[in-house]
mmCIF file of N, CA and C in Angstrom:
data_model
loop_
_atom_site.group_PDB
_atom_site.id
_atom_site.type_symbol
_atom_site.label_atom_id
_atom_site.label_comp_id
_atom_site.label_asym_id
_atom_site.label_seq_id
_atom_site.Cartn_x
_atom_site.Cartn_y
_atom_site.Cartn_z
ATOM 1 N N MET A 1 153.799 182.433 128.465
ATOM 2 C CA MET A 1 152.965 183.896 128.356
ATOM 3 C C MET A 1 152.641 184.283 129.510
ATOM 4 N N LYS A 2 153.172 185.540 129.685
ATOM 5 C CA LYS A 2 153.135 186.022 131.192
ATOM 6 C C LYS A 2 152.279 187.411 130.969
ATOM 7 N N ILE A 3 151.741 187.125 132.221
ATOM 8 C CA ILE A 3 150.549 188.376 132.644
ATOM 9 C C ILE A 3 151.052 189.060 134.140
ATOM 10 N N ARG A 4 151.503 190.154 133.763
ATOM 11 C CA ARG A 4 152.504 191.258 134.601
ATOM 12 C C ARG A 4 151.476 192.696 134.845
ATOM 13 N N GLU A 5 152.115 193.186 135.792
ATOM 14 C CA GLU A 5 151.583 194.664 135.835
ATOM 15 C C GLU A 5 152.536 195.319 134.746
ATOM 16 N N MET A 6 151.541 196.661 134.236
ATOM 17 C CA MET A 6 152.338 197.788 133.266
ATOM 18 C C MET A 6 152.997 198.412 133.754
ATOM 19 N N THR A 7 154.179 198.855 133.604
ATOM 20 C CA THR A 7 155.025 199.921 134.051
ATOM 21 C C THR A 7 155.652 201.186 132.770
ATOM 22 N N ILE A 8 155.852 201.845 133.390
ATOM 23 C CA ILE A 8 155.947 202.961 131.721
ATOM 24 C C ILE A 8 157.369 202.667 131.005
ATOM 25 N N GLU A 9 157.994 201.763 131.684
ATOM 26 C CA GLU A 9 159.002 200.971 130.822
ATOM 27 C C GLU A 9 158.633 200.265 129.921
ATOM 28 N N ASP A 10 157.255 199.943 129.726
ATOM 29 C CA ASP A 10 156.458 199.324 128.834
ATOM 30 C C ASP A 10 155.900 200.000 127.827
ATOM 31 N N TYR A 11 155.909 201.164 127.632
ATOM 32 C CA TYR A 11 155.043 202.173 126.825
ATOM 33 C C TYR A 11 155.490 202.706 125.700
ATOM 34 N N ASP A 12 156.628 202.273 125.136
ATOM 35 C CA ASP A 12 157.137 201.800 123.552
ATOM 36 C C ASP A 12 156.373 200.947 122.836
ATOM 37 N N GLN A 13 156.793 200.088 123.254
ATOM 38 C CA GLN A 13 156.292 198.622 122.798
ATOM 39 C C GLN A 13 155.051 198.666 122.827
ATOM 40 N N VAL A 14 153.839 199.216 124.042
ATOM 41 C CA VAL A 14 152.442 199.164 123.933
ATOM 42 C C VAL A 14 152.177 200.198 123.147
ATOM 43 N N TYR A 15 152.854 201.428 123.129
ATOM 44 C CA TYR A 15 151.863 202.208 122.167
ATOM 45 C C TYR A 15 152.110 201.802 120.466
ATOM 46 N N HIS A 16 153.396 200.776 120.383
ATOM 47 C CA HIS A 16 153.316 200.127 119.079
ATOM 48 C C HIS A 16 152.378 199.002 118.512
ATOM 49 N N LEU A 17 151.981 198.567 119.748
ATOM 50 C CA LEU A 17 151.157 197.518 119.502
ATOM 51 C C LEU A 17 149.894 198.571 119.164
ATOM 52 N N TRP A 18 149.267 199.448 119.636
ATOM 53 C CA TRP A 18 147.935 200.060 119.802
ATOM 54 C C TRP A 18 147.898 200.738 118.594
ATOM 55 N N LYS A 19 148.865 200.889 117.788
ATOM 56 C CA LYS A 19 148.712 201.589 116.588
ATOM 57 C C LYS A 19 148.995 200.165 115.598
ATOM 58 N N THR A 20 148.490 198.996 115.518
ATOM 59 C CA THR A 20 148.550 197.842 114.959
ATOM 60 C C THR A 20 146.994 197.593 115.197
ATOM 61 N N ILE A 21 146.281 197.940 115.813
ATOM 62 C CA ILE A 21 144.633 197.574 116.305
ATOM 63 C C ILE A 21 144.029 198.072 114.977
ATOM 64 N N HIS A 22 143.597 197.600 114.676
ATOM 65 C CA HIS A 22 142.655 198.500 113.508
ATOM 66 C C HIS A 22 141.001 198.806 114.433
ATOM 67 N N GLY A 23 140.717 199.877 113.786
ATOM 68 C CA GLY A 23 139.591 200.352 114.521
ATOM 69 C C GLY A 23 139.709 201.596 116.011
ATOM 70 N N PHE A 24 140.976 201.509 116.342
ATOM 71 C CA PHE A 24 141.765 201.798 117.757
ATOM 72 C C PHE A 24 141.438 203.243 117.739
ATOM 73 N N GLY A 25 141.133 204.056 119.125
ATOM 74 C CA GLY A 25 140.981 205.380 118.918
ATOM 75 C C GLY A 25 142.222 205.745 119.762
ATOM 76 N N ILE A 26 143.148 206.414 119.491
ATOM 77 C CA ILE A 26 144.752 206.774 120.199
ATOM 78 C C ILE A 26 144.448 208.269 120.689
ATOM 79 N N ARG A 27 144.420 208.600 121.509
ATOM 80 C CA ARG A 27 144.248 210.342 122.213
ATOM 81 C C ARG A 27 145.585 210.929 121.931
ATOM 82 N N SER A 28 145.909 212.133 121.598
ATOM 83 C CA SER A 28 147.024 212.631 121.132
ATOM 84 C C SER A 28 147.668 213.100 122.540
ATOM 85 N N ILE A 29 146.841 213.214 123.652
ATOM 86 C CA ILE A 29 147.238 213.798 125.174
ATOM 87 C C ILE A 29 147.114 212.357 125.624
ATOM 88 N N ASP A 30 145.948 212.236 126.189
ATOM 89 C CA ASP A 30 146.002 211.203 127.372
ATOM 90 C C ASP A 30 147.160 209.546 126.950
ATOM 91 N N ASP A 31 146.785 209.477 125.347
ATOM 92 C CA ASP A 31 147.562 208.472 125.551
ATOM 93 C C ASP A 31 149.581 208.466 124.713
ATOM 94 N N SER A 32 149.638 209.840 125.108
ATOM 95 C CA SER A 32 150.888 210.011 125.073
ATOM 96 C C SER A 32 151.836 209.903 126.407
ATOM 97 N N ARG A 33 153.459 209.633 126.344
ATOM 98 C CA ARG A 33 154.199 208.525 127.442
ATOM 99 C C ARG A 33 153.498 209.529 128.399
ATOM 100 N N GLU A 34 153.418 210.793 128.380
ATOM 101 C CA GLU A 34 153.235 211.524 130.030
ATOM 102 C C GLU A 34 151.834 211.158 130.455
ATOM 103 N N GLY A 35 150.615 211.322 129.193
ATOM 104 C CA GLY A 35 149.721 210.824 129.817
ATOM 105 C C GLY A 35 149.331 209.562 130.629
ATOM 106 N N VAL A 36 150.218 208.717 130.180
ATOM 107 C CA VAL A 36 150.070 206.798 130.205
ATOM 108 C C VAL A 36 151.081 206.859 131.444
ATOM 109 N N GLU A 37 151.938 207.965 131.746
ATOM 110 C CA GLU A 37 152.991 207.537 132.917
ATOM 111 C C GLU A 37 152.256 208.443 134.396
ATOM 112 N N ARG A 38 151.130 209.321 134.116
ATOM 113 C CA ARG A 38 149.804 210.301 134.905
ATOM 114 C C ARG A 38 149.110 208.928 135.342
ATOM 115 N N PHE A 39 148.653 208.086 134.346
ATOM 116 C CA PHE A 39 147.902 207.332 134.414
ATOM 117 C C PHE A 39 148.310 205.789 135.530
ATOM 118 N N LEU A 40 149.193 205.830 135.116
ATOM 119 C CA LEU A 40 149.976 204.720 136.134
ATOM 120 C C LEU A 40 150.469 204.837 137.068
ATOM 121 N N LYS A 41 150.689 205.875 137.726
ATOM 122 C CA LYS A 41 151.392 206.754 138.841
ATOM 123 C C LYS A 41 150.251 206.590 139.479
ATOM 124 N N ARG A 42 148.741 206.854 139.238
ATOM 125 C CA ARG A 42 147.516 206.896 139.839
ATOM 126 C C ARG A 42 146.723 205.592 139.616
ATOM 127 N N ASN A 43 147.362 204.991 139.178
ATOM 128 C CA ASN A 43 146.406 203.396 139.033
ATOM 129 C C ASN A 43 147.965 202.575 138.990
ATOM 130 N N PRO A 44 148.776 202.368 140.138
ATOM 131 C CA PRO A 44 150.024 201.765 139.889
ATOM 132 C C PRO A 44 149.700 199.982 139.749
ATOM 133 N N THR A 45 148.752 199.733 139.734
ATOM 134 C CA THR A 45 148.615 197.866 140.445
ATOM 135 C C THR A 45 147.986 197.129 139.174
ATOM 136 N N SER A 46 147.036 197.930 138.666
ATOM 137 C CA SER A 46 145.394 197.267 137.715
ATOM 138 C C SER A 46 146.165 197.228 136.445
ATOM 139 N N SER A 47 146.876 197.980 135.950
ATOM 140 C CA SER A 47 147.023 198.110 133.924
ATOM 141 C C SER A 47 147.951 196.835 134.128
ATOM 142 N N VAL A 48 147.727 196.014 132.940
ATOM 143 C CA VAL A 48 148.749 194.870 132.792
ATOM 144 C C VAL A 48 149.199 194.677 131.049
ATOM 145 N N VAL A 49 150.202 194.060 131.096
ATOM 146 C CA VAL A 49 150.494 193.515 129.746
ATOM 147 C C VAL A 49 150.577 191.859 129.666
ATOM 148 N N ALA A 50 150.117 191.402 128.735
ATOM 149 C CA ALA A 50 151.095 190.261 128.306
ATOM 150 C C ALA A 50 151.832 190.085 127.498
ATOM 151 N N GLU A 51 153.006 189.285 127.867
ATOM 152 C CA GLU A 51 154.248 189.648 127.436
ATOM 153 C C GLU A 51 154.675 187.906 127.186
ATOM 154 N N GLU A 52 155.708 187.909 126.171
ATOM 155 C CA GLU A 52 155.919 186.868 125.277
ATOM 156 C C GLU A 52 157.487 186.572 125.063
ATOM 157 N N ASP A 53 158.433 185.906 125.532
ATOM 158 C CA ASP A 53 159.931 186.039 125.177
ATOM 159 C C ASP A 53 160.114 188.084 124.867
ATOM 160 N N GLY A 54 159.748 188.485 125.841
ATOM 161 C CA GLY A 54 160.010 189.870 126.044
ATOM 162 C C GLY A 54 159.384 191.050 124.914
ATOM 163 N N LYS A 55 158.297 190.229 124.259
ATOM 164 C CA LYS A 55 157.675 191.088 123.495
ATOM 165 C C LYS A 55 156.301 191.260 123.807
ATOM 166 N N ILE A 56 155.860 192.736 124.026
ATOM 167 C CA ILE A 56 154.631 192.826 124.512
ATOM 168 C C ILE A 56 153.177 192.426 123.447
ATOM 169 N N VAL A 57 152.282 191.543 124.133
ATOM 170 C CA VAL A 57 151.155 191.403 122.503
ATOM 171 C C VAL A 57 149.942 191.502 123.255
ATOM 172 N N GLY A 58 149.985 191.946 124.656
ATOM 173 C CA GLY A 58 148.471 192.876 124.873
ATOM 174 C C GLY A 58 148.709 193.092 125.909
ATOM 175 N N CYS A 59 147.502 194.534 126.299
ATOM 176 C CA CYS A 59 147.741 195.442 127.515
ATOM 177 C C CYS A 59 146.449 195.758 127.417
ATOM 178 N N ILE A 60 146.005 196.270 129.027
ATOM 179 C CA ILE A 60 145.108 196.502 129.564
ATOM 180 C C ILE A 60 145.394 198.139 130.326
ATOM 181 N N LEU A 61 144.856 198.890 130.243
ATOM 182 C CA LEU A 61 145.036 200.345 130.812
ATOM 183 C C LEU A 61 143.832 199.972 131.723
ATOM 184 N N CYS A 62 144.138 200.020 132.966
ATOM 185 C CA CYS A 62 142.948 199.714 134.168
ATOM 186 C C CYS A 62 143.261 201.031 135.370
ATOM 187 N N GLY A 63 142.029 201.500 135.792
ATOM 188 C CA GLY A 63 142.253 202.468 136.897
ATOM 189 C C GLY A 63 140.892 202.503 137.140
ATOM 190 N N HIS A 64 140.830 203.035 138.657
ATOM 191 C CA HIS A 64 139.577 203.169 139.407
ATOM 192 C C HIS A 64 139.578 204.261 139.994
ATOM 193 N N ASP A 65 138.445 205.069 140.899
ATOM 194 C CA ASP A 65 138.085 206.460 140.978
ATOM 195 C C ASP A 65 137.932 206.256 142.701
ATOM 196 N N GLY A 66 137.854 205.054 143.029
ATOM 197 C CA GLY A 66 137.531 204.461 144.594
ATOM 198 C C GLY A 66 136.344 203.958 144.876
ATOM 199 N N ARG A 67 135.486 203.939 143.386
ATOM 200 C CA ARG A 67 134.042 203.498 143.583
ATOM 201 C C ARG A 67 134.235 202.290 142.564
ATOM 202 N N ARG A 68 134.532 202.797 141.396
ATOM 203 C CA ARG A 68 134.211 201.981 139.850
ATOM 204 C C ARG A 68 135.629 201.868 139.436
ATOM 205 N N GLY A 69 135.804 200.590 139.098
ATOM 206 C CA GLY A 69 137.200 200.678 137.970
ATOM 207 C C GLY A 69 136.882 200.811 136.541
ATOM 208 N N CYS A 70 137.360 201.033 135.672
ATOM 209 C CA CYS A 70 137.366 201.371 134.144
ATOM 210 C C CYS A 70 138.559 200.368 133.287
ATOM 211 N N PHE A 71 138.230 200.064 132.256
ATOM 212 C CA PHE A 71 138.944 199.258 131.280
ATOM 213 C C PHE A 71 139.341 200.087 129.764
ATOM 214 N N TYR A 72 140.698 200.433 129.765
ATOM 215 C CA TYR A 72 140.491 201.354 128.505
ATOM 216 C C TYR A 72 142.048 200.458 127.963
ATOM 217 N N HIS A 73 141.585 200.474 126.647
ATOM 218 C CA HIS A 73 142.753 200.217 125.440
ATOM 219 C C HIS A 73 142.970 198.673 125.539
ATOM 220 N N VAL A 74 141.735 197.826 126.087
ATOM 221 C CA VAL A 74 142.213 196.455 126.006
ATOM 222 C C VAL A 74 142.776 195.786 124.550
ATOM 223 N N CYS A 75 143.591 195.459 124.790
ATOM 224 C CA CYS A 75 143.850 195.052 123.119
ATOM 225 C C CYS A 75 145.049 193.653 123.194
ATOM 226 N N VAL A 76 144.931 192.605 122.241
ATOM 227 C CA VAL A 76 145.852 191.769 121.849
ATOM 228 C C VAL A 76 146.250 191.890 120.643
ATOM 229 N N GLU A 77 147.440 191.873 120.087
ATOM 230 C CA GLU A 77 147.802 191.212 118.876
ATOM 231 C C GLU A 77 147.527 190.665 117.661
ATOM 232 N N GLU A 78 146.826 190.642 116.932
ATOM 233 C CA GLU A 78 145.862 189.770 116.016
ATOM 234 C C GLU A 78 146.749 188.372 116.048
ATOM 235 N N SER A 79 147.714 187.845 115.560
ATOM 236 C CA SER A 79 148.351 186.822 115.584
ATOM 237 C C SER A 79 148.181 186.019 116.917
ATOM 238 N N TYR A 80 147.541 186.606 117.904
ATOM 239 C CA TYR A 80 147.880 186.085 119.320
ATOM 240 C C TYR A 80 146.419 185.866 120.055
ATOM 241 N N ARG A 81 145.645 186.222 118.900
ATOM 242 C CA ARG A 81 143.936 186.290 119.722
ATOM 243 C C ARG A 81 143.950 184.418 119.646
ATOM 244 N N LYS A 82 142.230 184.423 120.564
ATOM 245 C CA LYS A 82 141.883 183.013 120.809
ATOM 246 C C LYS A 82 142.830 182.423 121.217
ATOM 247 N N HIS A 83 143.564 182.703 122.536
ATOM 248 C CA HIS A 83 144.146 181.673 123.057
ATOM 249 C C HIS A 83 144.372 182.130 124.517
ATOM 250 N N GLY A 84 143.457 183.128 125.171
ATOM 251 C CA GLY A 84 142.848 183.336 126.017
ATOM 252 C C GLY A 84 143.679 184.217 126.685
ATOM 253 N N ILE A 85 144.375 185.227 126.215
ATOM 254 C CA ILE A 85 145.287 185.806 126.608
ATOM 255 C C ILE A 85 144.560 187.339 127.089
ATOM 256 N N GLY A 86 143.736 187.329 126.450
ATOM 257 C CA GLY A 86 142.459 188.740 126.765
ATOM 258 C C GLY A 86 141.671 188.149 128.013
ATOM 259 N N ARG A 87 141.511 187.258 128.238
ATOM 260 C CA ARG A 87 140.682 187.009 129.259
ATOM 261 C C ARG A 87 141.676 186.516 130.505
ATOM 262 N N GLN A 88 143.010 186.226 130.500
ATOM 263 C CA GLN A 88 143.703 186.114 131.300
ATOM 264 C C GLN A 88 143.868 188.041 132.069
ATOM 265 N N MET A 89 144.031 188.381 130.920
ATOM 266 C CA MET A 89 144.241 190.331 131.714
ATOM 267 C C MET A 89 143.412 190.500 132.371
ATOM 268 N N VAL A 90 142.204 190.345 131.768
ATOM 269 C CA VAL A 90 141.219 190.384 132.191
ATOM 270 C C VAL A 90 140.753 190.206 133.766
ATOM 271 N N GLY A 91 141.139 189.100 134.267
ATOM 272 C CA GLY A 91 141.161 188.752 135.425
ATOM 273 C C GLY A 91 142.457 188.937 136.397
ATOM 274 N N ALA A 92 143.360 189.626 135.567
ATOM 275 C CA ALA A 92 144.480 189.873 136.313
ATOM 276 C C ALA A 92 143.988 191.363 136.727
ATOM 277 N N SER A 93 143.572 192.240 135.786
ATOM 278 C CA SER A 93 143.325 193.291 136.479
ATOM 279 C C SER A 93 142.110 193.374 137.171
ATOM 280 N N MET A 94 141.166 192.186 137.164
ATOM 281 C CA MET A 94 139.827 192.480 138.389
ATOM 282 C C MET A 94 140.459 192.001 139.460
ATOM 283 N N ARG A 95 141.548 191.298 139.186
ATOM 284 C CA ARG A 95 141.871 191.271 140.875
ATOM 285 C C ARG A 95 142.518 192.195 141.775
ATOM 286 N N ALA A 96 143.373 192.896 140.623
ATOM 287 C CA ALA A 96 144.095 193.516 141.315
ATOM 288 C C ALA A 96 142.753 194.938 141.869
ATOM 289 N N LEU A 97 141.696 195.128 141.241
ATOM 290 C CA LEU A 97 140.791 195.939 141.731
ATOM 291 C C LEU A 97 139.859 195.339 142.769
ATOM 292 N N GLN A 98 139.987 194.539 142.778
ATOM 293 C CA GLN A 98 139.603 193.595 143.957
ATOM 294 C C GLN A 98 140.154 194.119 145.605
ATOM 295 N N ALA A 99 141.468 193.754 145.219
ATOM 296 C CA ALA A 99 142.567 193.786 145.950
ATOM 297 C C ALA A 99 142.187 195.367 146.615
ATOM 298 N N GLU A 100 142.064 196.204 145.924
ATOM 299 C CA GLU A 100 141.779 197.527 146.182
ATOM 300 C C GLU A 100 140.639 198.133 146.911
ATOM 301 N N GLY A 101 139.392 196.792 147.222
ATOM 302 C CA GLY A 101 138.306 196.900 146.987
ATOM 303 C C GLY A 101 137.158 197.707 146.265
ATOM 304 N N ILE A 102 137.557 197.656 145.080
ATOM 305 C CA ILE A 102 136.737 197.970 144.166
ATOM 306 C C ILE A 102 135.836 196.774 143.667
ATOM 307 N N ASN A 103 134.268 197.116 143.491
ATOM 308 C CA ASN A 103 133.123 195.760 143.495
ATOM 309 C C ASN A 103 132.726 195.599 141.653
ATOM 310 N N LYS A 104 133.116 197.025 140.765
ATOM 311 C CA LYS A 104 132.418 197.012 139.641
ATOM 312 C C LYS A 104 133.197 197.769 138.852
ATOM 313 N N VAL A 105 133.303 196.965 137.858
ATOM 314 C CA VAL A 105 134.079 197.658 136.493
ATOM 315 C C VAL A 105 133.531 197.744 135.493
ATOM 316 N N SER A 106 133.940 198.852 134.271
ATOM 317 C CA SER A 106 133.043 199.427 133.617
ATOM 318 C C SER A 106 134.070 199.142 132.531
ATOM 319 N N LEU A 107 133.539 199.337 131.258
ATOM 320 C CA LEU A 107 134.214 199.865 129.858
ATOM 321 C C LEU A 107 133.621 200.367 128.692
ATOM 322 N N ILE A 108 134.143 200.864 127.967
ATOM 323 C CA ILE A 108 133.477 201.674 126.343
ATOM 324 C C ILE A 108 133.931 200.769 125.594
ATOM 325 N N ALA A 109 132.994 200.376 124.755
ATOM 326 C CA ALA A 109 133.628 199.245 123.304
ATOM 327 C C ALA A 109 132.910 200.703 122.506
ATOM 328 N N PHE A 110 133.600 200.764 121.199
ATOM 329 C CA PHE A 110 133.003 201.429 120.226
ATOM 330 C C PHE A 110 131.890 200.376 119.395
ATOM 331 N N THR A 111 130.822 200.749 118.961
ATOM 332 C CA THR A 111 129.612 199.967 118.304
ATOM 333 C C THR A 111 130.430 199.120 117.415
ATOM 334 N N LYS A 112 131.217 199.683 116.696
ATOM 335 C CA LYS A 112 131.512 199.001 115.626
ATOM 336 C C LYS A 112 132.972 198.243 115.359
ATOM 337 N N ASN A 113 133.136 198.164 116.843
ATOM 338 C CA ASN A 113 134.492 197.093 117.286
ATOM 339 C C ASN A 113 133.772 195.766 117.730
ATOM 340 N N ASP A 114 133.451 194.919 116.203
ATOM 341 C CA ASP A 114 132.478 193.924 116.142
ATOM 342 C C ASP A 114 133.462 192.815 117.315
ATOM 343 N N VAL A 115 135.011 192.891 116.817
ATOM 344 C CA VAL A 115 135.761 191.727 117.588
ATOM 345 C C VAL A 115 135.738 192.007 119.336
ATOM 346 N N GLY A 116 135.934 193.624 119.606
ATOM 347 C CA GLY A 116 135.765 193.591 120.800
ATOM 348 C C GLY A 116 134.337 193.335 121.368
ATOM 349 N N ASN A 117 133.432 193.859 120.968
ATOM 350 C CA ASN A 117 131.642 193.634 121.359
ATOM 351 C C ASN A 117 132.038 192.238 121.898
ATOM 352 N N ALA A 118 132.244 191.254 120.479
ATOM 353 C CA ALA A 118 131.886 189.780 120.739
ATOM 354 C C ALA A 118 132.807 188.954 121.944
ATOM 355 N N PHE A 119 133.647 189.417 121.904
ATOM 356 C CA PHE A 119 134.584 189.063 123.266
ATOM 357 C C PHE A 119 134.333 189.316 124.383
ATOM 358 N N TRP A 120 133.724 190.316 124.994
ATOM 359 C CA TRP A 120 133.187 190.950 126.234
ATOM 360 C C TRP A 120 132.013 190.261 126.279
ATOM 361 N N ASN A 121 130.916 189.931 125.163
ATOM 362 C CA ASN A 121 129.912 188.911 125.522
ATOM 363 C C ASN A 121 130.311 187.819 125.840
ATOM 364 N N ARG A 122 131.186 187.189 124.773
ATOM 365 C CA ARG A 122 131.750 185.665 125.236
ATOM 366 C C ARG A 122 132.352 185.566 126.488
ATOM 367 N N ILE A 123 133.008 186.452 127.169
ATOM 368 C CA ILE A 123 133.317 186.399 128.867
ATOM 369 C C ILE A 123 132.436 186.543 129.283
ATOM 370 N N GLY A 124 131.082 187.089 129.473
ATOM 371 C CA GLY A 124 129.971 187.185 130.353
ATOM 372 C C GLY A 124 129.829 188.538 130.577
ATOM 373 N N TRP A 125 130.561 189.639 130.192
ATOM 374 C CA TRP A 125 129.955 191.113 130.546
ATOM 375 C C TRP A 125 128.544 191.403 130.091
ATOM 376 N N THR A 126 128.177 192.571 131.128
ATOM 377 C CA THR A 126 126.682 192.836 130.470
ATOM 378 C C THR A 126 126.757 194.091 129.542
ATOM 379 N N LYS A 127 125.873 194.198 128.212
ATOM 380 C CA LYS A 127 125.729 195.441 127.719
ATOM 381 C C LYS A 127 124.664 196.532 128.065
ATOM 382 N N ARG A 128 124.828 197.397 128.672
ATOM 383 C CA ARG A 128 124.053 197.883 129.602
ATOM 384 C C ARG A 128 122.965 198.700 128.358
ATOM 385 N N GLU A 129 121.858 198.471 128.471
ATOM 386 C CA GLU A 129 120.601 199.121 127.508
ATOM 387 C C GLU A 129 119.632 200.204 128.143
ATOM 388 N N ASP A 130 120.278 200.518 129.800
ATOM 389 C CA ASP A 130 119.889 201.365 130.568
ATOM 390 C C ASP A 130 119.963 202.597 130.577
ATOM 391 N N LEU A 131 121.521 202.998 129.942
ATOM 392 C CA LEU A 131 121.795 204.358 130.380
ATOM 393 C C LEU A 131 122.513 204.723 129.568
ATOM 394 N N ASN A 132 122.137 205.930 129.260
ATOM 395 C CA ASN A 132 123.124 206.821 127.935
ATOM 396 C C ASN A 132 124.748 207.278 128.732
ATOM 397 N N TYR A 133 125.735 207.359 127.948
ATOM 398 C CA TYR A 133 126.620 207.444 128.008
ATOM 399 C C TYR A 133 126.952 208.806 127.363
ATOM 400 N N TYR A 134 127.572 209.906 127.921
ATOM 401 C CA TYR A 134 127.907 211.399 127.968
ATOM 402 C C TYR A 134 129.336 211.765 128.331
ATOM 403 N N ASP A 135 129.875 212.830 127.430
ATOM 404 C CA ASP A 135 131.157 213.116 127.744
ATOM 405 C C ASP A 135 131.193 214.473 127.171
ATOM 406 N N PHE A 136 132.233 215.460 127.950
ATOM 407 C CA PHE A 136 132.556 216.762 127.486
ATOM 408 C C PHE A 136 134.251 216.721 127.332
ATOM 409 N N THR A 137 134.352 217.395 126.456
ATOM 410 C CA THR A 137 135.888 217.676 126.009
ATOM 411 C C THR A 137 136.340 218.967 126.853
ATOM 412 N N LEU A 138 137.319 218.991 127.390
ATOM 413 C CA LEU A 138 137.521 220.061 128.317
ATOM 414 C C LEU A 138 139.087 220.536 127.620
ATOM 415 N N ASN A 139 139.694 219.487 126.976
ATOM 416 C CA ASN A 139 140.688 220.027 126.028
ATOM 417 C C ASN A 139 141.106 219.665 124.631
ATOM 418 N N GLU A 140 140.519 220.904 123.792
ATOM 419 C CA GLU A 140 140.366 220.473 122.123
ATOM 420 C C GLU A 140 141.431 219.642 121.558
ATOM 421 N N GLU A 141 142.692 219.930 122.415
ATOM 422 C CA GLU A 141 143.665 219.573 121.603
ATOM 423 C C GLU A 141 144.172 217.865 122.005
ATOM 424 N N ASN A 142 143.189 217.080 122.848
ATOM 425 C CA ASN A 142 143.474 215.913 122.706
ATOM 426 C C ASN A 142 142.261 215.148 121.992
ATOM 427 N N ILE A 143 143.366 215.052 120.669
ATOM 428 C CA ILE A 143 142.994 214.616 119.382
ATOM 429 C C ILE A 143 142.693 213.189 119.472
ATOM 430 N N THR A 144 141.830 212.328 119.049
ATOM 431 C CA THR A 144 141.451 211.112 118.677
ATOM 432 C C THR A 144 141.274 210.640 117.535
ATOM 433 N N VAL A 145 142.705 210.115 117.073
ATOM 434 C CA VAL A 145 143.110 209.295 115.585
ATOM 435 C C VAL A 145 143.318 207.997 115.777
ATOM 436 N N PHE A 146 141.894 207.768 114.543
ATOM 437 C CA PHE A 146 141.438 206.224 114.318
ATOM 438 C C PHE A 146 142.542 205.407 113.837
ATOM 439 N N ILE A 147 143.247 204.286 113.910
ATOM 440 C CA ILE A 147 143.831 203.257 113.153
ATOM 441 C C ILE A 147 143.154 203.122 112.148
ATOM 442 N N GLU A 148 143.497 203.026 111.291
ATOM 443 C CA GLU A 148 142.975 202.134 109.829
ATOM 444 C C GLU A 148 143.275 200.696 109.960
#
């Protein structure tokens, strides 16, 4: 298993992987090839993929705003789970953030994502109970489709 920086050349395989993850939310604009390319250009070193024999089996989109890092779309193909791949990818992205002087990382996990929430708890992340998360949609055409 190789953990490496994600490039736009990985997009087709990554998008296919996202489409297999039950409960995953994919945005029409942000998760398009153009949206991911824009994200990777802004954050060239911190997004990673897990690759085995040329096949991408895991992915993290990771970026920062100069102050705090954020994980998006963390996933591992179901048949590859429970082998430490997610933990290795998290470590690689966190090391990339640290190299850029970032000291804190956050993420959002859907409350119904039992597998994901169990993973984050198991590897030592803290669920925040002291804040509310708000967002505001600037582009109504950026629709989220959930994978069944």
